[in-house]
PDB file of C-alpha atoms in Angstrom:
ATOM      1  CA  MET A   1      23.811  56.244 -50.402  1.00  0.00           C
ATOM      2  CA  SER A   2      24.351  59.623 -50.376  1.00  0.00           C
ATOM      3  CA  PRO A   3      22.878  61.947 -53.090  1.00  0.00           C
ATOM      4  CA  ALA A   4      26.581  63.550 -52.764  1.00  0.00           C
ATOM      5  CA  LEU A   5      28.233  60.924 -54.676  1.00  0.00           C
ATOM      6  CA  ALA A   6      29.073  60.329 -57.701  1.00  0.00           C
ATOM      7  CA  ASP A   7      31.494  57.483 -60.038  1.00  0.00           C
ATOM      8  CA  LEU A   8      34.939  58.582 -59.813  1.00  0.00           C
ATOM      9  CA  PRO A   9      37.775  57.438 -61.656  1.00  0.00           C
ATOM     10  CA  LEU A  10      40.301  55.031 -59.727  1.00  0.00           C
ATOM     11  CA  ARG A  11      43.100  57.844 -59.860  1.00  0.00           C
ATOM     12  CA  LYS A  12      41.349  60.169 -57.816  1.00  0.00           C
ATOM     13  CA  VAL A  13      39.658  57.935 -55.446  1.00  0.00           C
ATOM     14  CA  LEU A  14      43.382  56.284 -54.895  1.00  0.00           C
ATOM     15  CA  ASP A  15      45.003  60.519 -54.552  1.00  0.00           C
ATOM     16  CA  GLY A  16      42.384  61.247 -52.145  1.00  0.00           C
ATOM     17  CA  LEU A  17      43.499  58.080 -49.589  1.00  0.00           C
ATOM     18  CA  ARG A  18      47.301  59.020 -49.948  1.00  0.00           C
ATOM     19  CA  LYS A  19      46.564  62.605 -49.462  1.00  0.00           C
ATOM     20  CA  ALA A  20      44.482  61.548 -46.063  1.00  0.00           C
ATOM     21  CA  GLY A  21      47.631  59.187 -44.877  1.00  0.00           C
ATOM     22  CA  PHE A  22      46.799  55.684 -46.228  1.00  0.00           C
ATOM     23  CA  GLU A  23      49.443  53.580 -48.171  1.00  0.00           C
ATOM     24  CA  HIS A  24      49.355  50.705 -50.789  1.00  0.00           C
ATOM     25  CA  VAL A  25      49.969  48.212 -48.531  1.00  0.00           C
ATOM     26  CA  ARG A  26      49.426  44.807 -51.340  1.00  0.00           C
ATOM     27  CA  THR A  27      47.745  43.798 -53.957  1.00  0.00           C
ATOM     28  CA  LYS A  28      45.786  40.274 -54.380  1.00  0.00           C
ATOM     29  CA  GLY A  29      43.821  39.925 -58.104  1.00  0.00           C
ATOM     30  CA  SER A  30      41.670  43.211 -59.336  1.00  0.00           C
ATOM     31  CA  HIS A  31      41.660  44.533 -55.224  1.00  0.00           C
ATOM     32  CA  ALA A  32      44.801  46.729 -53.445  1.00  0.00           C
ATOM     33  CA  VAL A  33      45.044  47.346 -49.559  1.00  0.00           C
ATOM     34  CA  TYR A  34      46.035  50.621 -48.106  1.00  0.00           C
ATOM     35  CA  ARG A  35      46.523  51.275 -44.599  1.00  0.00           C
ATOM     36  CA  ASP A  36      47.230  55.016 -42.884  1.00  0.00           C
ATOM     37  CA  SER A  37      49.034  55.241 -39.591  1.00  0.00           C
ATOM     38  CA  THR A  38      46.144  53.839 -37.109  1.00  0.00           C
ATOM     39  CA  SER A  39      46.535  50.211 -38.993  1.00  0.00           C
ATOM     40  CA  LYS A  40      42.956  51.291 -40.502  1.00  0.00           C
ATOM     41  CA  LEU A  41      42.526  48.767 -43.727  1.00  0.00           C
ATOM     42  CA  VAL A  42      40.483  49.692 -47.107  1.00  0.00           C
ATOM     43  CA  VAL A  43      40.220  47.348 -49.752  1.00  0.00           C
ATOM     44  CA  VAL A  44      39.849  49.392 -53.097  1.00  0.00           C
ATOM     45  CA  PRO A  45      38.338  47.198 -56.061  1.00  0.00           C
ATOM     46  CA  GLN A  46      41.509  48.119 -59.307  1.00  0.00           C
ATOM     47  CA  HIS A  47      38.514  49.206 -61.524  1.00  0.00           C
ATOM     48  CA  SER A  48      39.305  52.225 -63.950  1.00  0.00           C
ATOM     49  CA  THR A  49      35.578  53.967 -62.365  1.00  0.00           C
ATOM     50  CA  ILE A  50      34.842  53.536 -58.759  1.00  0.00           C
ATOM     51  CA  LYS A  51      30.898  53.410 -59.011  1.00  0.00           C
ATOM     52  CA  ARG A  52      29.137  55.535 -56.319  1.00  0.00           C
ATOM     53  CA  GLY A  53      28.558  52.410 -54.043  1.00  0.00           C
ATOM     54  CA  THR A  54      31.705  51.445 -53.729  1.00  0.00           C
ATOM     55  CA  LEU A  55      33.166  54.756 -53.395  1.00  0.00           C
ATOM     56  CA  ALA A  56      30.661  55.277 -49.978  1.00  0.00           C
ATOM     57  CA  SER A  57      31.919  51.944 -48.708  1.00  0.00           C
ATOM     58  CA  ILE A  58      35.319  53.189 -49.123  1.00  0.00           C
ATOM     59  CA  LEU A  59      34.720  56.310 -47.245  1.00  0.00           C
ATOM     60  CA  ARG A  60      33.202  54.007 -44.603  1.00  0.00           C
ATOM     61  CA  GLN A  61      36.329  51.743 -44.196  1.00  0.00           C
ATOM     62  CA  ALA A  62      38.504  55.327 -44.212  1.00  0.00           C
ATOM     63  CA  GLY A  63      36.235  56.784 -40.997  1.00  0.00           C
ATOM     64  CA  LEU A  64      36.188  59.620 -44.205  1.00  0.00           C
ATOM     65  CA  THR A  65      32.448  61.374 -45.141  1.00  0.00           C
ATOM     66  CA  PRO A  66      31.787  63.999 -47.707  1.00  0.00           C
ATOM     67  CA  ARG A  67      29.968  66.829 -46.442  1.00  0.00           C
ATOM     68  CA  ARG A  68      26.164  66.280 -47.125  1.00  0.00           C
ATOM     69  CA  VAL A  69      25.554  68.767 -50.506  1.00  0.00           C
ATOM     70  CA  PRO A  70      22.690  68.521 -52.952  1.00  0.00           C
ATOM     71  CA  GLN A  71      25.694  68.720 -56.023  1.00  0.00           C
ATOM     72  CA  ALA A  72      25.969  65.083 -57.209  1.00  0.00           C
ATOM     73  CA  ASP A  73      30.187  66.123 -57.738  1.00  0.00           C
ATOM     74  CA  ARG A  74      30.493  67.889 -54.574  1.00  0.00           C
ATOM     75  CA  LEU A  75      32.827  64.899 -53.673  1.00  0.00           C
ATOM     76  CA  ARG A  76      35.355  65.752 -56.766  1.00  0.00           C
ATOM     77  CA  ALA A  77      35.959  68.446 -54.773  1.00  0.00           C
ATOM     78  CA  VAL A  78      36.167  67.041 -51.313  1.00  0.00           C
ATOM     79  CA  VAL A  79      39.105  64.644 -53.246  1.00  0.00           C
ATOM     80  CA  ARG A  80      40.830  67.371 -54.702  1.00  0.00           C
ATOM     81  CA  ALA A  81      40.561  69.019 -51.179  1.00  0.00           C
ATOM     82  CA  GLY A  82      42.328  65.685 -49.581  1.00  0.00           C
ATOM     83  CA  TRP A  83      39.290  64.998 -47.676  1.00  0.00           C
TER      84      TRP A  83
END
């Protein structure tokens, strides 16, 4: 896991995915599926807070990577910038 990742609220993660071009496709149980224009799928658990390990998995599925910096809150800035 990257030290640059930190737990984030679900809303921030979803906002970042939308800014990166992902749209909601379906929800089953507590997991939502998002897809981009290249049909890349990302599964996001619908928990109030997304843990950093889960966040790393979401980023891998989306083909996105936060820049590596020592601050633990770097991803918050990346999400605000729209990845």
